[in-house]
Amino acid sequence: MIKWNEKVQYIITDVDDTIVPIYHSISMEMVWSLEALLKRNIKIILISGQSVSNIVNRVTAHINPQFRKNIFIGHCNGAEIYEFGKQGLLIQEPLFSVLQYVSIDKTKLWLIMEDIRKNFNLQYVFTNNVHEFKRIAGNSKMFVMVEDRNVQISMDFVNGINNDGSLESDIRVEIVQYAKKLMDIHKIDVEPKLGGMCAIDFNIKGVDKGLAVRRLFSASNTKNEKLEKQIFLNSSQEVEIWGDSFSKLNGDSDFSMCSSLPNDVRTICFRRCQDYNSKYNIQLWDGSMELSDGLYEYLNSYTI
Ligand SMILES: [Mg+2]
């Protein structure tokens, strides 16, 4: 099995289906495993399509406050980066926000969202709570969970993305194509993209998970731009990437995290797939489990 990287100082990781099953909170076993790393001053950078409050509730709130200073959260696919203060409380002002450079015309965007809803005969349920969603929607695939995360609007297909269980009939692909045309017609700088295995994220153009990586890590030791806390890497082995979405077929939202760093940085993919980009050092987890169970298997090889 892939061996633990003894030199790692920074871990950049996706959240859903990498450290937690989608819509679930982190397990205590995973908390203890991550705390063992944080205790050793290894920094963990969580990058997710979810909102910061969702990641706090499902992940970081379960981690001992004294270790949270070693955690960063890049929410909404890296549109903003948050950090924790000395007491382990989230600092409300983001360390980086894409809104420092651009703004979104929300009125126009919601008109487009309404057009999409009518065209695809969808019902929007405005919540971020899956139980609440299920109470309203039951198992109907017409219903989608929609949340305005300020820097991104997300559409979650909680009840599935197709009618027959096949990836070929992923309705999201058609919606994304339709939405892209509308964004062009209305000249709005928002890019709809597949998020994980069951979402569409409407991001500000240019935002991807790699943006958070590029903001935090510098290729040279000159501290540039406005972010003072840029991290300079002495070697590619000091950083490692974990994710589950590197497949071009199923959406590759985690790929931009590795394409934003030197291509010898090790990336471990915890979802079995074939069509990942071989120019990068992407390694498929080779244990007996996959997704967050696979990561837990890998973390067990870290001996304190
Ligand atoms: Mg994922």
Short mmCIF file of C-alpha atoms and ligand atoms in Angstrom, two decimals:
data_model
loop_
_atom_site.label_atom_id
_atom_site.label_comp_id
_atom_site.label_asym_id
_atom_site.label_seq_id
_atom_site.Cartn_x
_atom_site.Cartn_y
_atom_site.Cartn_z
CA MET A 1 0.00 0.00 0.00
CA ILE A 2 1.06 3.63 -0.52
CA LYS A 3 3.43 4.53 2.28
CA TRP A 4 3.05 7.50 4.59
CA ASN A 5 5.08 10.53 3.49
CA GLU A 6 7.30 11.28 6.51
CA LYS A 7 8.25 14.71 5.15
CA VAL A 8 4.73 16.05 4.77
CA GLN A 9 4.06 19.41 6.42
CA TYR A 10 0.95 20.52 4.56
CA ILE A 11 -2.04 18.44 3.51
CA ILE A 12 -4.47 19.90 1.02
CA THR A 13 -7.65 17.89 1.09
CA ASP A 14 -11.12 17.72 -0.38
CA VAL A 15 -13.88 17.14 2.20
CA ASP A 16 -16.85 15.18 0.78
CA ASP A 17 -16.11 11.54 0.03
CA THR A 18 -12.50 12.13 1.06
CA ILE A 19 -12.59 12.79 4.80
CA VAL A 20 -16.35 12.44 5.33
CA PRO A 21 -19.13 10.63 3.46
CA ILE A 22 -21.28 13.18 1.67
CA TYR A 23 -23.91 14.89 3.91
CA HIS A 24 -22.41 13.24 7.03
CA SER A 25 -20.34 14.57 9.89
CA ILE A 26 -16.81 13.42 10.53
CA SER A 27 -16.38 10.17 12.46
CA MET A 28 -14.56 10.23 15.80
CA GLU A 29 -11.93 7.83 14.40
CA MET A 30 -11.20 10.30 11.60
CA VAL A 31 -11.08 13.17 14.12
CA TRP A 32 -8.46 11.35 16.20
CA SER A 33 -6.42 10.51 13.11
CA LEU A 34 -6.42 14.12 11.91
CA GLU A 35 -5.68 15.43 15.41
CA ALA A 36 -2.59 13.20 15.49
CA LEU A 37 -1.31 15.13 12.46
CA LEU A 38 -2.36 18.58 13.70
CA LYS A 39 -0.66 17.87 17.04
CA ARG A 40 2.60 17.42 15.10
CA ASN A 41 2.08 20.84 13.51
CA ILE A 42 1.11 19.40 10.15
CA LYS A 43 -1.25 21.92 8.55
CA ILE A 44 -4.49 20.70 6.99
CA ILE A 45 -6.09 22.79 4.26
CA LEU A 46 -9.70 21.74 3.68
CA ILE A 47 -10.92 22.73 0.22
CA SER A 48 -14.55 22.04 -0.60
CA GLY A 49 -17.48 23.17 -2.71
CA GLN A 50 -19.45 23.43 0.54
CA SER A 51 -19.92 26.61 2.56
CA VAL A 52 -17.64 27.47 5.47
CA SER A 53 -20.49 26.98 7.99
CA ASN A 54 -21.17 23.53 6.58
CA ILE A 55 -17.51 22.53 6.91
CA VAL A 56 -17.30 23.98 10.42
CA ASN A 57 -20.43 22.08 11.53
CA ARG A 58 -19.52 18.77 9.95
CA VAL A 59 -15.75 18.76 10.43
CA THR A 60 -13.81 21.37 12.37
CA ALA A 61 -16.29 21.78 15.27
CA HIS A 62 -15.50 18.15 16.17
CA ILE A 63 -11.76 18.81 16.33
CA ASN A 64 -10.16 19.90 19.60
CA PRO A 65 -10.03 23.75 19.55
CA GLN A 66 -6.35 23.75 20.54
CA PHE A 67 -5.40 22.10 17.23
CA ARG A 68 -7.57 24.22 14.92
CA LYS A 69 -4.89 26.88 14.40
CA ASN A 70 -3.32 24.40 11.99
CA ILE A 71 -6.45 24.23 9.83
CA PHE A 72 -7.43 26.42 6.89
CA ILE A 73 -10.81 26.24 5.14
CA GLY A 74 -11.10 27.06 1.44
CA HIS A 75 -14.87 27.04 0.97
CA CYS A 76 -17.03 27.42 -2.18
CA ASN A 77 -14.30 25.77 -4.28
CA GLY A 78 -11.59 28.08 -3.02
CA ALA A 79 -13.42 31.39 -3.50
CA GLU A 80 -12.49 32.32 0.07
CA ILE A 81 -10.01 31.05 2.65
CA TYR A 82 -10.70 31.12 6.39
CA GLU A 83 -8.43 30.42 9.34
CA PHE A 84 -8.79 29.95 13.08
CA GLY A 85 -7.63 32.20 15.89
CA LYS A 86 -5.57 31.14 18.91
CA GLN A 87 -8.65 30.05 20.88
CA GLY A 88 -9.74 27.79 18.05
CA LEU A 89 -12.53 30.10 16.95
CA LEU A 90 -13.04 30.80 13.27
CA ILE A 91 -11.84 34.28 12.31
CA GLN A 92 -14.89 35.88 10.69
CA GLU A 93 -12.90 37.93 8.16
CA PRO A 94 -11.58 35.64 5.40
CA LEU A 95 -7.83 35.51 4.84
CA PHE A 96 -8.60 35.72 1.13
CA SER A 97 -11.81 36.47 -0.75
CA VAL A 98 -12.41 36.57 -4.48
CA LEU A 99 -14.88 39.38 -3.73
CA GLN A 100 -11.86 41.63 -3.15
CA TYR A 101 -11.50 41.61 -6.94
CA VAL A 102 -14.92 40.91 -8.48
CA SER A 103 -18.61 41.09 -7.72
CA ILE A 104 -21.61 39.09 -8.89
CA ASP A 105 -24.88 40.57 -10.17
CA LYS A 106 -27.15 38.45 -7.96
CA THR A 107 -30.38 39.81 -9.48
CA LYS A 108 -29.31 38.65 -12.94
CA LEU A 109 -28.02 35.37 -11.58
CA TRP A 110 -31.31 34.53 -9.86
CA LEU A 111 -33.21 35.29 -13.08
CA ILE A 112 -31.00 32.71 -14.77
CA MET A 113 -31.56 30.21 -11.94
CA GLU A 114 -35.31 30.67 -12.43
CA ASP A 115 -34.96 30.07 -16.17
CA ILE A 116 -33.05 26.83 -15.46
CA ARG A 117 -35.72 25.73 -12.98
CA LYS A 118 -38.52 26.17 -15.51
CA ASN A 119 -36.64 24.68 -18.44
CA PHE A 120 -35.73 21.48 -16.58
CA ASN A 121 -38.96 21.27 -14.61
CA LEU A 122 -37.14 21.37 -11.27
CA GLN A 123 -38.39 22.30 -7.82
CA TYR A 124 -35.92 24.24 -5.68
CA VAL A 125 -35.78 23.62 -1.95
CA PHE A 126 -33.85 26.44 -0.28
CA THR A 127 -32.02 24.79 2.58
CA ASN A 128 -28.65 23.30 3.43
CA ASN A 129 -30.14 20.67 5.68
CA VAL A 130 -30.65 17.26 4.08
CA HIS A 131 -33.32 16.18 6.63
CA GLU A 132 -35.29 19.33 5.95
CA PHE A 133 -34.89 18.72 2.22
CA LYS A 134 -36.10 15.12 2.52
CA ARG A 135 -39.10 16.21 4.57
CA ILE A 136 -40.20 18.47 1.70
CA ALA A 137 -38.99 16.52 -1.32
CA GLY A 138 -39.27 12.88 -0.28
CA ASN A 139 -37.42 10.85 -2.91
CA SER A 140 -38.55 12.85 -5.91
CA LYS A 141 -35.75 13.62 -8.39
CA MET A 142 -37.55 16.78 -9.49
CA PHE A 143 -36.48 18.43 -6.23
CA VAL A 144 -33.00 19.88 -5.80
CA MET A 145 -31.45 21.49 -2.76
CA VAL A 146 -30.37 25.05 -3.54
CA GLU A 147 -28.19 27.25 -1.37
CA ASP A 148 -26.83 30.75 -1.89
CA ARG A 149 -23.36 30.62 -0.32
CA ASN A 150 -22.67 34.27 -1.07
CA VAL A 151 -19.67 33.63 -3.33
CA GLN A 152 -21.38 30.68 -5.02
CA ILE A 153 -24.84 29.21 -5.58
CA SER A 154 -25.03 25.43 -5.29
CA MET A 155 -27.58 22.97 -6.55
CA ASP A 156 -27.46 19.58 -4.85
CA PHE A 157 -29.16 16.58 -6.45
CA VAL A 158 -29.73 14.89 -3.11
CA ASN A 159 -32.14 12.37 -4.64
CA GLY A 160 -29.82 11.38 -7.46
CA ILE A 161 -28.69 12.72 -10.79
CA ASN A 162 -30.38 10.33 -13.17
CA ASN A 163 -33.41 8.17 -13.59
CA ASP A 164 -31.83 4.81 -14.21
CA GLY A 165 -28.65 4.95 -12.14
CA SER A 166 -26.30 5.28 -15.11
CA LEU A 167 -23.70 8.01 -15.35
CA GLU A 168 -24.59 8.56 -19.02
CA SER A 169 -27.89 10.09 -18.03
CA ASP A 170 -26.38 12.59 -15.58
CA ILE A 171 -28.86 15.45 -16.00
CA ARG A 172 -26.31 17.87 -14.56
CA VAL A 173 -24.28 17.84 -17.79
CA GLU A 174 -27.26 19.12 -19.77
CA ILE A 175 -28.10 21.73 -17.14
CA VAL A 176 -24.50 23.00 -17.07
CA GLN A 177 -24.46 23.39 -20.88
CA TYR A 178 -27.78 25.24 -20.83
CA ALA A 179 -26.68 27.46 -17.93
CA LYS A 180 -23.39 28.33 -19.66
CA LYS A 181 -25.29 29.63 -22.68
CA LEU A 182 -27.48 31.79 -20.43
CA MET A 183 -24.43 33.21 -18.62
CA ASP A 184 -22.96 34.19 -22.01
CA ILE A 185 -26.20 35.77 -23.25
CA HIS A 186 -26.59 37.79 -20.04
CA LYS A 187 -22.83 38.56 -19.87
CA ILE A 188 -22.47 37.42 -16.30
CA ASP A 189 -19.09 36.17 -15.04
CA VAL A 190 -20.41 33.03 -13.41
CA GLU A 191 -19.32 29.56 -14.43
CA PRO A 192 -21.53 26.54 -13.74
CA LYS A 193 -19.51 23.39 -13.03
CA LEU A 194 -20.11 19.86 -11.79
CA GLY A 195 -19.38 19.75 -8.06
CA GLY A 196 -18.40 16.37 -6.60
CA MET A 197 -20.72 13.54 -7.61
CA CYS A 198 -24.12 15.20 -7.17
CA ALA A 199 -23.88 19.01 -7.28
CA ILE A 200 -23.66 21.89 -9.69
CA ASP A 201 -21.72 24.85 -8.35
CA PHE A 202 -22.26 28.27 -9.89
CA ASN A 203 -18.88 29.87 -9.25
CA ILE A 204 -17.45 33.24 -10.08
CA LYS A 205 -15.41 32.79 -13.29
CA GLY A 206 -11.82 31.82 -12.56
CA VAL A 207 -12.63 30.24 -9.21
CA ASP A 208 -11.63 26.63 -8.79
CA LYS A 209 -10.13 24.65 -5.93
CA GLY A 210 -6.70 25.50 -7.31
CA LEU A 211 -7.27 29.19 -6.62
CA ALA A 212 -7.11 28.57 -2.86
CA VAL A 213 -3.93 26.53 -3.38
CA ARG A 214 -2.31 29.27 -5.48
CA ARG A 215 -3.24 31.87 -2.86
CA LEU A 216 -1.75 29.90 0.02
CA PHE A 217 1.33 28.47 -1.65
CA SER A 218 3.99 30.40 -3.44
CA ALA A 219 6.34 29.02 -6.07
CA SER A 220 8.98 31.49 -4.96
CA ASN A 221 9.88 32.81 -1.53
CA THR A 222 8.90 36.34 -2.40
CA LYS A 223 5.69 37.14 -0.61
CA ASN A 224 3.58 38.57 -3.39
CA GLU A 225 0.05 39.89 -3.76
CA LYS A 226 -1.98 40.78 -0.73
CA LEU A 227 -1.86 37.53 1.14
CA GLU A 228 0.82 37.88 3.79
CA LYS A 229 0.72 34.32 5.00
CA GLN A 230 1.82 32.74 1.77
CA ILE A 231 3.58 29.43 2.28
CA PHE A 232 6.87 28.74 0.56
CA LEU A 233 7.67 25.11 -0.18
CA ASN A 234 11.26 23.93 0.08
CA SER A 235 10.44 20.66 -1.60
CA SER A 236 7.47 19.00 -3.29
CA GLN A 237 7.46 16.34 -0.58
CA GLU A 238 6.41 18.88 2.03
CA VAL A 239 2.92 18.91 0.60
CA GLU A 240 0.41 16.21 -0.30
CA ILE A 241 -3.06 16.33 -1.85
CA TRP A 242 -6.02 14.08 -1.03
CA GLY A 243 -9.24 13.93 -3.01
CA ASP A 244 -11.70 11.72 -4.83
CA SER A 245 -12.53 13.68 -7.96
CA PHE A 246 -9.82 13.48 -10.63
CA SER A 247 -11.78 11.65 -13.31
CA LYS A 248 -12.48 13.59 -16.49
CA LEU A 249 -15.56 11.44 -17.07
CA ASN A 250 -17.24 12.09 -13.72
CA GLY A 251 -16.06 15.65 -13.19
CA ASP A 252 -12.62 16.47 -11.91
CA SER A 253 -13.19 19.23 -9.37
CA ASP A 254 -10.15 18.15 -7.30
CA PHE A 255 -7.77 18.18 -10.25
CA SER A 256 -7.07 21.94 -10.12
CA MET A 257 -5.57 21.44 -6.64
CA CYS A 258 -2.75 19.36 -8.09
CA SER A 259 -2.39 21.33 -11.33
CA SER A 260 -1.68 24.43 -9.19
CA LEU A 261 1.46 22.90 -7.67
CA PRO A 262 4.60 21.33 -9.18
CA ASN A 263 3.61 18.11 -10.96
CA ASP A 264 5.73 15.88 -8.73
CA VAL A 265 3.63 16.74 -5.65
CA ARG A 266 1.97 13.50 -4.57
CA THR A 267 -1.80 13.36 -4.93
CA ILE A 268 -3.74 10.41 -3.55
CA CYS A 269 -7.12 9.70 -5.14
CA PHE A 270 -9.41 7.73 -2.87
CA ARG A 271 -12.00 6.95 -5.55
CA ARG A 272 -11.24 4.20 -8.04
CA CYS A 273 -11.04 5.64 -11.53
CA GLN A 274 -8.98 5.17 -14.68
CA ASP A 275 -8.99 8.40 -16.62
CA TYR A 276 -7.00 10.74 -14.37
CA ASN A 277 -4.31 13.02 -15.80
CA SER A 278 -1.09 11.02 -15.88
CA LYS A 279 1.14 14.10 -16.25
CA TYR A 280 0.72 14.65 -12.52
CA ASN A 281 1.80 12.43 -9.65
CA ILE A 282 -1.71 11.15 -9.00
CA GLN A 283 -1.74 7.80 -7.23
CA LEU A 284 -4.87 5.72 -6.71
CA TRP A 285 -5.25 4.50 -3.14
CA ASP A 286 -4.38 0.82 -3.26
CA GLY A 287 -5.86 -0.39 0.03
CA SER A 288 -8.96 -2.53 0.39
CA MET A 289 -11.36 0.39 0.97
CA GLU A 290 -12.05 3.61 -0.91
CA LEU A 291 -13.28 7.17 -0.23
CA SER A 292 -13.13 8.21 3.46
CA ASP A 293 -12.70 4.57 4.56
CA GLY A 294 -9.69 4.39 2.26
CA LEU A 295 -8.26 7.56 3.75
CA TYR A 296 -8.76 6.14 7.24
CA GLU A 297 -6.82 3.06 6.15
CA TYR A 298 -4.01 5.30 4.89
CA LEU A 299 -4.03 7.37 8.10
CA ASN A 300 -3.59 4.20 10.10
CA SER A 301 -0.19 3.82 8.49
CA TYR A 302 0.88 7.07 10.22
CA THR A 303 2.60 5.98 13.37
CA ILE A 304 3.12 8.55 16.07
MG MG B 1 -15.15 14.92 -3.05
#
